[in-house]
Tab-separated table of C-alpha atoms and ligand atoms in Angstrom:
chain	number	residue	atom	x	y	z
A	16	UNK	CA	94.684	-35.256	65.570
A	17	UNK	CA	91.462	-34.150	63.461
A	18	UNK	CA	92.072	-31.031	61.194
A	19	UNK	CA	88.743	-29.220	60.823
A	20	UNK	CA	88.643	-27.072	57.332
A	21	UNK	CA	85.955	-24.504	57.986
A	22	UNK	CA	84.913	-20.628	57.101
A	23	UNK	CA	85.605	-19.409	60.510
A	24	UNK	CA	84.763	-16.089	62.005
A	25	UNK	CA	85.498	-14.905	66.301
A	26	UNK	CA	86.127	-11.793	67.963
A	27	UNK	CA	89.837	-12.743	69.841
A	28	UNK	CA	89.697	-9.028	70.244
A	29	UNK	CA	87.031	-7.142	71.867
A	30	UNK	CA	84.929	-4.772	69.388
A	31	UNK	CA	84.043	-2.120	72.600
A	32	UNK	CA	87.422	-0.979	72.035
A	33	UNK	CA	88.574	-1.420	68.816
A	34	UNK	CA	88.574	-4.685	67.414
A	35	UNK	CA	86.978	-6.490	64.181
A	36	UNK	CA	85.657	-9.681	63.739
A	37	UNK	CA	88.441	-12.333	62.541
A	38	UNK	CA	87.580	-14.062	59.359
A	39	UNK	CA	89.074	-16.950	57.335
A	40	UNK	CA	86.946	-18.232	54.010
A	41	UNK	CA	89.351	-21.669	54.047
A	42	UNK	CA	90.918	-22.289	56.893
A	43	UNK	CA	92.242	-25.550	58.874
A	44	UNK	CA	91.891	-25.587	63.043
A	45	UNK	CA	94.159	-28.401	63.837
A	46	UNK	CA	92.689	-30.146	66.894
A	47	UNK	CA	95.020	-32.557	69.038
A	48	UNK	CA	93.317	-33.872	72.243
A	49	UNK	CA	90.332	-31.385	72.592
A	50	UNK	CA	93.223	-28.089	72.158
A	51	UNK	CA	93.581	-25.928	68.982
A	52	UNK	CA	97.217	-26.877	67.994
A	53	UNK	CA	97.629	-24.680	64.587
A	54	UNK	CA	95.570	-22.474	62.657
A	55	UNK	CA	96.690	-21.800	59.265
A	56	UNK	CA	94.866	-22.293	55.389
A	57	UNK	CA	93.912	-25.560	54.652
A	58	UNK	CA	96.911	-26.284	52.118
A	59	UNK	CA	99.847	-25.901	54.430
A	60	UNK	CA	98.022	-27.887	57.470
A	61	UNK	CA	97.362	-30.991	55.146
A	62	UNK	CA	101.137	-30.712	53.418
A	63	UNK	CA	102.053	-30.601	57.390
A	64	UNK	CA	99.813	-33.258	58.295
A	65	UNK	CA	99.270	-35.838	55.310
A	66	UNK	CA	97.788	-38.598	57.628
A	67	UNK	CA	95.124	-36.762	59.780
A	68	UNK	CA	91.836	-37.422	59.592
A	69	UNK	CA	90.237	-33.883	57.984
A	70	UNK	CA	86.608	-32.798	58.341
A	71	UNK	CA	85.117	-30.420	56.015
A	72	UNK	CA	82.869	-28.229	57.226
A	73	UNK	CA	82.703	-25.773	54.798
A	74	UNK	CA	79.209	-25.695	54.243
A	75	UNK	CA	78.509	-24.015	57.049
A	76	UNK	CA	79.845	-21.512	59.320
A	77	UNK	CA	82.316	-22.099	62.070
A	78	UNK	CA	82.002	-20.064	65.126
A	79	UNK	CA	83.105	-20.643	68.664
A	80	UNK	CA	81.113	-21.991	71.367
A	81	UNK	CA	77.944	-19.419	72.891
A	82	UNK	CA	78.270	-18.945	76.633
A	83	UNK	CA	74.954	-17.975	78.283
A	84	UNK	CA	75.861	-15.858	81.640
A	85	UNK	CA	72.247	-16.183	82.908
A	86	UNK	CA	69.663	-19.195	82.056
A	87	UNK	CA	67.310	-20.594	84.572
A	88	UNK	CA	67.456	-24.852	84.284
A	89	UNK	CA	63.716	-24.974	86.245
A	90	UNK	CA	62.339	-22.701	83.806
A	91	UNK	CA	62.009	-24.508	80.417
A	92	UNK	CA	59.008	-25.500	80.416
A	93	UNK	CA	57.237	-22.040	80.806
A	94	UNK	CA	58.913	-20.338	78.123
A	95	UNK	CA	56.836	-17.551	76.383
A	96	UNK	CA	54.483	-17.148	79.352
A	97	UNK	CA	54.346	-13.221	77.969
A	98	UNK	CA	52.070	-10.078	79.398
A	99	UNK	CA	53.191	-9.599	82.924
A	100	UNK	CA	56.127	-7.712	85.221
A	101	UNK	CA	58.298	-9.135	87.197
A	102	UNK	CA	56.821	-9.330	90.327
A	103	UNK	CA	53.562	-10.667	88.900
A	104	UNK	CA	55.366	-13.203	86.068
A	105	UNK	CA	57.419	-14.608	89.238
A	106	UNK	CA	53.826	-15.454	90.995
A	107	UNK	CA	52.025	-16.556	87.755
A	108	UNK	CA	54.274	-19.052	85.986
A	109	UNK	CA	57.901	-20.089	87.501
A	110	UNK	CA	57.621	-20.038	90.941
A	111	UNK	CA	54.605	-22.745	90.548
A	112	UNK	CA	56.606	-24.811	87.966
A	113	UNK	CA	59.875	-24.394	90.461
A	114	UNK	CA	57.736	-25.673	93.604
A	115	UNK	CA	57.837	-28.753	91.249
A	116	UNK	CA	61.005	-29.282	91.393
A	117	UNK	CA	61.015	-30.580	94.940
A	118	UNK	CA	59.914	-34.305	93.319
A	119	UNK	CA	63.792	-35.492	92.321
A	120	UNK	CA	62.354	-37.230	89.391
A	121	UNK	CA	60.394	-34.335	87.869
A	122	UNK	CA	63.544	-32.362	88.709
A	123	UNK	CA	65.667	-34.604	86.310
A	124	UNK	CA	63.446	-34.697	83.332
A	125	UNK	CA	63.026	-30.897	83.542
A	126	UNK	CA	67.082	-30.967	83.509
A	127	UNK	CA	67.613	-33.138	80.513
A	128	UNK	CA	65.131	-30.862	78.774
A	129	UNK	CA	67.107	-28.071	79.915
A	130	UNK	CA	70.261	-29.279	78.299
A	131	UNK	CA	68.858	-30.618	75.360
A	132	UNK	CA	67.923	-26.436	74.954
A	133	UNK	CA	71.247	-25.449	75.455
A	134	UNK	CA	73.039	-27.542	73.137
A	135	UNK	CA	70.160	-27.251	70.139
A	136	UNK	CA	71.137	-23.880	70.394
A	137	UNK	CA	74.824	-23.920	70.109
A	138	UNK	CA	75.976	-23.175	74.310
A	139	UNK	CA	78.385	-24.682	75.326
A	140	UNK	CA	79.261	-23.035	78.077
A	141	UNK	CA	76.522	-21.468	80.884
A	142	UNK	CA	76.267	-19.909	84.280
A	143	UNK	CA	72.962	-21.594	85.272
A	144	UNK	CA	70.695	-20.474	87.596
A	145	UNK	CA	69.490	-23.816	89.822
A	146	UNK	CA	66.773	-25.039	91.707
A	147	UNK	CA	65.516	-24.356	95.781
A	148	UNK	CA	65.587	-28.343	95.958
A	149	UNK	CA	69.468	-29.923	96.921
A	150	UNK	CA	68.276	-32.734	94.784
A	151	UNK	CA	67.469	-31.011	91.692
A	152	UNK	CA	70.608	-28.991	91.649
A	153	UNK	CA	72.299	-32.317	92.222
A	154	UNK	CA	70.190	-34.139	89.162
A	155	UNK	CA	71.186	-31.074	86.812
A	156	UNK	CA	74.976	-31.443	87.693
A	157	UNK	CA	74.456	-34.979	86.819
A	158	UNK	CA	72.638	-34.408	83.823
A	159	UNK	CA	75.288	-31.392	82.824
A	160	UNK	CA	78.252	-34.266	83.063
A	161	UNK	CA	76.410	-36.564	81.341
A	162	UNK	CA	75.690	-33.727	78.448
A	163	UNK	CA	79.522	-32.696	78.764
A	164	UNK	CA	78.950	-28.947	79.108
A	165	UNK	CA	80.770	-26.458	80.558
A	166	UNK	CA	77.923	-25.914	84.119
A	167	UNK	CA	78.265	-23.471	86.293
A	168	UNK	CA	75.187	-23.905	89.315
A	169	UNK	CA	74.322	-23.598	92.227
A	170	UNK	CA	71.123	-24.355	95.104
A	171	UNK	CA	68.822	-21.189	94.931
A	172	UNK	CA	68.108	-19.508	98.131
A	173	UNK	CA	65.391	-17.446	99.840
A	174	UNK	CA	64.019	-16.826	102.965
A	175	UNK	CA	60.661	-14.478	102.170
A	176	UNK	CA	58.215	-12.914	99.537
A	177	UNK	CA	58.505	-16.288	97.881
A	178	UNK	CA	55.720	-19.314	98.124
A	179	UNK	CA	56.606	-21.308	101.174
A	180	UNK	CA	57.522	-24.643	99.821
A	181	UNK	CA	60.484	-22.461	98.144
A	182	UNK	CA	61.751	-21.248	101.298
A	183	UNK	CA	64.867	-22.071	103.310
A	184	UNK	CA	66.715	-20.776	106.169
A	185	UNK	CA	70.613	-20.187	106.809
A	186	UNK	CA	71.529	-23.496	108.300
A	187	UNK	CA	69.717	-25.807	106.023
A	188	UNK	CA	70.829	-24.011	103.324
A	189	UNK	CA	74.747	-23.586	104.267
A	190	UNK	CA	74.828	-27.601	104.942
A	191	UNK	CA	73.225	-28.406	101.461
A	192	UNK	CA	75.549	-25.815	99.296
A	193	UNK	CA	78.406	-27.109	101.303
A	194	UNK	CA	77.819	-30.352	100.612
A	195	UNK	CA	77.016	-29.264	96.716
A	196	UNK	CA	80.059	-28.055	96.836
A	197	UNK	CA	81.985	-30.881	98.121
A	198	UNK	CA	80.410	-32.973	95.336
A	199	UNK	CA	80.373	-31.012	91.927
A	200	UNK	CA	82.843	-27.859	92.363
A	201	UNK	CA	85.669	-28.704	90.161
A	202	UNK	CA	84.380	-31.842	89.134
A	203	UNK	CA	85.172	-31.927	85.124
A	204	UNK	CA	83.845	-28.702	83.397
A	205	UNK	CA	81.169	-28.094	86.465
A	206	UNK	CA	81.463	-25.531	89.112
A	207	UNK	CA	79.766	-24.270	91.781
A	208	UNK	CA	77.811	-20.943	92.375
A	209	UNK	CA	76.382	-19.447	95.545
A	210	UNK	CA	72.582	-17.774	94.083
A	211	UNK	CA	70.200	-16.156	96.100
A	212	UNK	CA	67.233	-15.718	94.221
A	213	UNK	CA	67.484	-11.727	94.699
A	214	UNK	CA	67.475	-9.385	97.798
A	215	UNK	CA	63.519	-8.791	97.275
A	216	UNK	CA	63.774	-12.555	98.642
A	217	UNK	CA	66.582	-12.520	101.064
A	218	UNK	CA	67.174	-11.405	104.004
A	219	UNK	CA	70.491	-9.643	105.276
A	220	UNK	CA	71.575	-13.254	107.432
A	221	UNK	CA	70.984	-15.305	104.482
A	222	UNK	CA	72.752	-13.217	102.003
A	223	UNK	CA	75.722	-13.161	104.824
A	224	UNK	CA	75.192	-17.506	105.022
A	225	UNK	CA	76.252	-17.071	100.531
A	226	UNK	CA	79.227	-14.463	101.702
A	227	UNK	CA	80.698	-17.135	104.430
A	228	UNK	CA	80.820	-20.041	101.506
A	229	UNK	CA	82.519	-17.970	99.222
A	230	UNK	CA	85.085	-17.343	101.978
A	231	UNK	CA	85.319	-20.922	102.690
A	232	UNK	CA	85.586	-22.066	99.364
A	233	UNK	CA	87.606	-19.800	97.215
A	234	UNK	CA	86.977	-20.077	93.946
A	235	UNK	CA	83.469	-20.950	94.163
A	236	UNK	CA	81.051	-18.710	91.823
A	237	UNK	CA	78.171	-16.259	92.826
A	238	UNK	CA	75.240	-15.696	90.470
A	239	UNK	CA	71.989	-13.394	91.023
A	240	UNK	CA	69.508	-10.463	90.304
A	241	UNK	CA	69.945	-6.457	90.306
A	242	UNK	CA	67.924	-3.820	89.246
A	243	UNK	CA	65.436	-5.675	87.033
A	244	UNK	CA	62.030	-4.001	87.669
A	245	UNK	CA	61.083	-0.312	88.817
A	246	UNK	CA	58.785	-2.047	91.616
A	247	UNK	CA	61.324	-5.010	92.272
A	248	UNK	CA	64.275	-2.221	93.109
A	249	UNK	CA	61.983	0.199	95.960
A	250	UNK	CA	60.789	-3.114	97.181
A	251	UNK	CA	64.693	-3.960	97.953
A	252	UNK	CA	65.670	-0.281	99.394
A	253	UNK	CA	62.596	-0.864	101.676
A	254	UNK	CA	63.644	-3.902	103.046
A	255	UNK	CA	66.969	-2.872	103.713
A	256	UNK	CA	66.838	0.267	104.639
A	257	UNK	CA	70.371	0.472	106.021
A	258	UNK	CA	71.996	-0.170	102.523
A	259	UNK	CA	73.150	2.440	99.816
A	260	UNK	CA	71.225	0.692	96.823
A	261	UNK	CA	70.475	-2.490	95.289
A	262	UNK	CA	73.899	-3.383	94.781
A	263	UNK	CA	75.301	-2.752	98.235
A	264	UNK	CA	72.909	-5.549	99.725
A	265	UNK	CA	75.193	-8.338	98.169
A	266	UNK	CA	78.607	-6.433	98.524
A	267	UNK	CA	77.568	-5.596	102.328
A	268	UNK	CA	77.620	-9.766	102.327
A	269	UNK	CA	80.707	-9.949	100.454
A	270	UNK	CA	78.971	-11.287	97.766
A	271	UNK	CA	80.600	-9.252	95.247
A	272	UNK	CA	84.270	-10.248	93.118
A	273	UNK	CA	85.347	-11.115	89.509
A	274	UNK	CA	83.258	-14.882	90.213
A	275	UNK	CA	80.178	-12.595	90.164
A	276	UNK	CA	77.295	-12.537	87.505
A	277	UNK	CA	74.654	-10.121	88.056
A	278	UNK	CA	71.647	-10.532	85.494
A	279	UNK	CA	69.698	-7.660	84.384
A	280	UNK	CA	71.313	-4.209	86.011
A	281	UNK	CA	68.292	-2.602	83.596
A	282	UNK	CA	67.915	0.363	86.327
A	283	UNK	CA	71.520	1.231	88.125
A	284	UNK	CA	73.033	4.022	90.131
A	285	UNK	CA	76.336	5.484	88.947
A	286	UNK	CA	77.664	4.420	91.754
A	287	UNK	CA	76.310	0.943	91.428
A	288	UNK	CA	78.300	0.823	87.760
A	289	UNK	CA	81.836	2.172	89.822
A	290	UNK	CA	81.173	-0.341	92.485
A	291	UNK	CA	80.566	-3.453	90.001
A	292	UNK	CA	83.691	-2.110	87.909
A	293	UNK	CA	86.048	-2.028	91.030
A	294	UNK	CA	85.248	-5.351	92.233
A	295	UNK	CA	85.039	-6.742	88.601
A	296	UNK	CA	81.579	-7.849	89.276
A	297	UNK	CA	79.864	-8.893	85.466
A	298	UNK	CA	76.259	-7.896	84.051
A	299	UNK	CA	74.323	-10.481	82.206
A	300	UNK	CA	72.000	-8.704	79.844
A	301	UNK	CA	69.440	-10.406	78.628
A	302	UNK	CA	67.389	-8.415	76.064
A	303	UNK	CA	64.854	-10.698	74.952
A	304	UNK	CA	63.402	-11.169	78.947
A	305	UNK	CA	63.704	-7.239	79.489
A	306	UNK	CA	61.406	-6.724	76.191
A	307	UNK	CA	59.174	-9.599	77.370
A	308	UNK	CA	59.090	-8.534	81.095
A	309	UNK	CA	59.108	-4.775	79.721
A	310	UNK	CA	61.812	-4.307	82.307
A	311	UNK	CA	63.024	-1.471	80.356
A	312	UNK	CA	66.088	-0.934	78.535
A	313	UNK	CA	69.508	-1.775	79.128
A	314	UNK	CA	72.460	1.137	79.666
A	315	UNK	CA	74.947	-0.746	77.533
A	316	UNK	CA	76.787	2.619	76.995
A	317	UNK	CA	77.123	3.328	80.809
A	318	UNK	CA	77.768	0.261	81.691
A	319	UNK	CA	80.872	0.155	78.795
A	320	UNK	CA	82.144	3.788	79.982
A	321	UNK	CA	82.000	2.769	83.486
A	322	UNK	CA	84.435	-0.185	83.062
A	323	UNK	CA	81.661	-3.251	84.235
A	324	UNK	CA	82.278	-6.072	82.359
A	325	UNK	CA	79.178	-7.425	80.280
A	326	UNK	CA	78.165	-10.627	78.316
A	327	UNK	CA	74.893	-12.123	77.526
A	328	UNK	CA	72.144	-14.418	79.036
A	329	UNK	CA	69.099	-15.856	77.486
A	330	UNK	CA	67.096	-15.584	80.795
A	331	UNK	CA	65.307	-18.273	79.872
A	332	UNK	CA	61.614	-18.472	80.915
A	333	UNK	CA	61.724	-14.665	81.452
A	334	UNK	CA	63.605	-14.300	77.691
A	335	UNK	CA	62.287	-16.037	75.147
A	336	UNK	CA	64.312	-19.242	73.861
A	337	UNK	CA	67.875	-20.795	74.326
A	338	UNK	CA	69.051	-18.967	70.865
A	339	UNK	CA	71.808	-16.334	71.659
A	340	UNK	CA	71.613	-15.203	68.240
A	341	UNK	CA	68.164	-14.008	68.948
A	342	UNK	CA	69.690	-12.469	72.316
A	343	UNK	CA	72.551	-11.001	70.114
A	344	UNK	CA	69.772	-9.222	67.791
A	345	UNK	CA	67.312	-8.180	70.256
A	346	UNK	CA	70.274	-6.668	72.214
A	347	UNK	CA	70.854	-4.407	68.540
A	348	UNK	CA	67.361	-3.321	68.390
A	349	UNK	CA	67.120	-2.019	71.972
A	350	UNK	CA	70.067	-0.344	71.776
A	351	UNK	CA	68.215	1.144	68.635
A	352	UNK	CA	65.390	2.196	69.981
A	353	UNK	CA	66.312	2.932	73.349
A	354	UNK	CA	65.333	6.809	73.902
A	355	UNK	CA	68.015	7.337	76.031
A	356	UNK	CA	70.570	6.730	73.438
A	357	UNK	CA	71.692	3.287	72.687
A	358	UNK	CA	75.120	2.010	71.628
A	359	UNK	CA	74.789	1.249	67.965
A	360	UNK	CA	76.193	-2.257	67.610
A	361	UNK	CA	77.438	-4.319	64.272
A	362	UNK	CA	77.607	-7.854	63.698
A	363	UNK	CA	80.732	-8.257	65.630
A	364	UNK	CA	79.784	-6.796	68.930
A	365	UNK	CA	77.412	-9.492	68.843
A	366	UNK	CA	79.511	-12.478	68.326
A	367	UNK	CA	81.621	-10.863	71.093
A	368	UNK	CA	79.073	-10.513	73.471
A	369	UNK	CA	77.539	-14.198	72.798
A	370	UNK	CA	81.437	-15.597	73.133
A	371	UNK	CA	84.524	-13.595	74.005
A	372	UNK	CA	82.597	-11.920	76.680
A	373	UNK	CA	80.603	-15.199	77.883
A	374	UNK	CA	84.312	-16.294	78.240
A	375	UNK	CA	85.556	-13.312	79.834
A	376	UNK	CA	82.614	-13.556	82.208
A	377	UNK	CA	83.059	-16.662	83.257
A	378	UNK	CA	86.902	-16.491	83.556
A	379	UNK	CA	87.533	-19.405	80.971
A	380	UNK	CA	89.036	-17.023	78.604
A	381	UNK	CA	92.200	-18.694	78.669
A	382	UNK	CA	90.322	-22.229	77.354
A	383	UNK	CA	87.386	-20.912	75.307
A	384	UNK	CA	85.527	-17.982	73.353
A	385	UNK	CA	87.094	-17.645	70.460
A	386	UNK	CA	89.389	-20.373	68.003
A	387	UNK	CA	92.881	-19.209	68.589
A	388	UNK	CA	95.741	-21.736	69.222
A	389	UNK	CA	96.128	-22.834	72.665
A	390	UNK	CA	92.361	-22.691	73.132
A	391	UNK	CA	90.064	-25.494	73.396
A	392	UNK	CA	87.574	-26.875	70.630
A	393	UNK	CA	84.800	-25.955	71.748
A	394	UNK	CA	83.043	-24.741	68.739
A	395	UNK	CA	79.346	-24.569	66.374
A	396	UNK	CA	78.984	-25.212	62.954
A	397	UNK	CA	76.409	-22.980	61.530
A	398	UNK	CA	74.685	-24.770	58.509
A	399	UNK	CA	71.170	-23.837	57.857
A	400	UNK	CA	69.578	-26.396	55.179
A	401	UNK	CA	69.806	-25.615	51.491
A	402	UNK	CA	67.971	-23.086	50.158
A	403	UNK	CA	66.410	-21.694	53.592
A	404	UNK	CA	66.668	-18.134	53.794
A	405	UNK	CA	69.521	-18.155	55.772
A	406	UNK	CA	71.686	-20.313	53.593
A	407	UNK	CA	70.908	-18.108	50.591
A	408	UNK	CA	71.697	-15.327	52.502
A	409	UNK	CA	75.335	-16.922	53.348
A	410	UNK	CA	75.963	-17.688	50.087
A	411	UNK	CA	75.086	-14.232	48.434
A	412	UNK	CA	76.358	-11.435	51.354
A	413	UNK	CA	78.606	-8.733	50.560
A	414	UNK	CA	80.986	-9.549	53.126
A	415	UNK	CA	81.807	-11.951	55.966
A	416	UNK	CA	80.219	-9.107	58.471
A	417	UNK	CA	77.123	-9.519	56.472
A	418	UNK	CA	77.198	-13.258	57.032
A	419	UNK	CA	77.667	-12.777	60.039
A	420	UNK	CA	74.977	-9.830	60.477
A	421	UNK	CA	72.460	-12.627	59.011
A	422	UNK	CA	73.519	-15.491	61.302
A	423	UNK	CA	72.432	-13.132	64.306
A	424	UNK	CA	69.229	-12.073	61.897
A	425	UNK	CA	68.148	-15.325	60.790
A	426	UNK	CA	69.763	-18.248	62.623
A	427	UNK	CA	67.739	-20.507	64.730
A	428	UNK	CA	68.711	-23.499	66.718
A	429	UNK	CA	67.753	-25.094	63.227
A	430	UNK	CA	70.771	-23.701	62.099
A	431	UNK	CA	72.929	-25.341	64.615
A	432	UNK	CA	74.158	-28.920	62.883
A	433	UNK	CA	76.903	-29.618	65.169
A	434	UNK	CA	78.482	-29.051	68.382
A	435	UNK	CA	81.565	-29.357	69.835
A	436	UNK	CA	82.985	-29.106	73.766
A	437	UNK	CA	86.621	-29.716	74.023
A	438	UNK	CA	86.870	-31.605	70.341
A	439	UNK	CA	83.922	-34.160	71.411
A	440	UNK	CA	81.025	-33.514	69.708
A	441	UNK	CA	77.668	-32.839	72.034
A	442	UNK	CA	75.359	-32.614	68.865
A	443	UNK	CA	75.235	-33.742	65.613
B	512	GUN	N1	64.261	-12.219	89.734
B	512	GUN	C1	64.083	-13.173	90.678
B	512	GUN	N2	63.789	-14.344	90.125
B	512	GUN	C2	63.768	-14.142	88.805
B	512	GUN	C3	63.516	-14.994	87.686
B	512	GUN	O1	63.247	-16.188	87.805
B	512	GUN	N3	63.593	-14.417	86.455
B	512	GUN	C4	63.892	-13.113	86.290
B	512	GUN	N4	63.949	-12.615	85.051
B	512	GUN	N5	64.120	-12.299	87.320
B	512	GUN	C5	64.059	-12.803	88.556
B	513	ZN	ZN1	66.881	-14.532	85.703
């Protein structure tokens, strides 16, 4: 048993419809075998609990684990390649880098990398999007159970508009996911999703191939793009001609469910938004790739009125870094700015959006996302080094939404001293 005596702050309930952000300036999470067992001030858990071991963490900021709903492992290494769309980013930088990633060794250094991101930043928990090789989605799940985070992945697939040596067909890729499957779904904290790259790259039969493993292996996850970019979504509705919109291209293959993460949804159809809240089908947004990509901005406020469940994704090498705080503030400016009327956000939405959400997203809600009892300790201590901006900012704000405010302002990955995923620490 480890009592951890922290400032704390999470969102246990949602901010879109009501909620605060839950503070404590001196309180005690009492940990017993990776769960949250008490949370109560400091005083009364260490009268309770004379002999456990206590760690004080109160120079810093405790906050729960960040869950990234969309982050692409093949893409670290061309983070920040800025100035293009979509269409012509894709061609430029990571679909040359991806080919790579057919060379199992390459494939496993670009994975540590990848991990090494996620945890400097604080993530403990991600829906990943994988590689087109079997082997490299293999070396990441390796790499993710080695690292001890909470992986969700799958084998990429497409059939056209994509170079050739990314390219696969329905049988060769039905054999490889199944047998992905059979290794790594369920396997410790990993899971498995079906992920076409996107409709511009699929056809009907190979969207259809993803539907048929999700029927054979309930449970399994499906992760992939919508409505990104103006040229992306007529490119879609003239390749399938026969379908209502974007959207209906994946539900036509029964693609769609509550084990769904769609990233982007920067350009929907009201009836796209009804269709992804009836099925309980998530949107990642990912602000800092849509500013980068100039994809356009994101309707957070239809999305929330229409019922679709949202949470955030770093999109890295289309966004801009692993840092969901800088996700979390870029998603406040665009709502902002955006001309079409934003939803004016405070500090809370965006620890709910970079947590609770993540959690809600990724149906782990019952384990992680915020630091109630009964969930698990999976945590970040925020401690930015003495005197940095940042620290002086902690020390002087008006209130703990303030702090808070300035975490999402300021904080870096150079902010993030430690790391925890079910009690064990990943960093630090
Ligand atoms: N759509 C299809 N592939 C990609 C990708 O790698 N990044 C982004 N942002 N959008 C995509
Ligand atoms: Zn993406």
């Amino acid at each position: 048993m480890v009592i951890y005596r922290a400032r704390v702050f999470d969102t246990p309930d949602n901010p879109f419809t009501g909620g605060e952000l839950r503070s404590g300036s001196d309180l005690a999470l009492v940990v017993d075998d990776g769960v949250i067992t008490e949370r109560t001030d400091f005083d009364s858990a260490a009268a309770s609990h004379p002999d456990a071991e206590v760690v004080d963490l109160r120079a810093g900021v405790l906050i729960p684990g960040l869950i990234d709903t969309h982050v692409h492992f093949p893409q670290v290494r061309i983070i920040g390649s800025l100035g293009r769309p979509l269409l012509e980013w894709l061609e430029h930088s990571p679909l040359p880098e991806e080919a790579k990633l057919a060379d199992d060794a390459y494939a496993r250094s670009v994975a540590t990398d990848f991990l090494t991101g996620l945890t400097s930043a604080g993530t403990t928990s991600a829906m990943v999007f994988g590689a087109h090789f079997p082997g490299a989605v293999d070396a990441l799940f390796s790499e993710a159970e080695t690292a001890g985070l909470r992986i969700t992945s799958g084998l990429v697939t497409s059939d056209r508009n994509l170079p050739e040596a990314l390219l696969t067909d329905v049988e060769t890729s039905t054999a490889a996911g199944q047998a992905l499957i059979d290794r790594w779904h369920g396997r410790g904290r990993l899971r498995y999703a079906v992920t076409p790259r996107f409709s511009f790259s699929a056809g009907q039969e190979l969207l259809a191939a993803g539907g048929q493993l999700v029927a054979d292996n309930p449970g399994i996850w499906v992760t992939s793009h919508l409505n990104e970019n103006l040229d992306e979504v007529s490119g879609v509705a003239q390749q399938f001609p026969e379908a209502i919109d974007y959207l209906d291209t994946y539900d036509r293959a029964g693609l769609l469910g509550r084990h769904t993460i769609m990233a982007h949804n920067v350009h929907p159809q009201d009836r796209e938004l009804q269709r992804m809240a009836e099925t309980g089908t998530v949107a990642a947004h990912c602000p800092t790739s849509n500013s980068a990509l100039a994809s356009g901005f994101f309707p957070l406020r239809r999305h929330i009125e229409a019922g679709v469940r949202v949470a955030l994704g770093s999109d890295v090498g289309g966004g801009t870094g692993f840092s969901l705080f800088k996700e979390g503030v870029q998603a406040y400016f665009m709502q902002q700015l955006d001309p079409s009327g934003g939803l004016p956000l405070n500090s809370a939405h965006l620890l709910y959006l970079a947590t609770a959400a993540g959690a809600d997203a990724l149906e782990l809600s019952d384990q992680v996302g915020d630091l109630s009892v009964g969930k698990r300790f999976d945590a970040v201590l925020v401690r930015p080094a003495e005197g940095q901006p940042l620290d002086v900012g902690l020390k002087h704000a008006g209130s703990d939404s303030d702090a808070l405010a300035k975490i999402f302002a300021m904080g870096t990955p150079a902010d993030i001293a430690q790391v925890w995923v079910d009690g064990d620490l990943v960093k630090g």
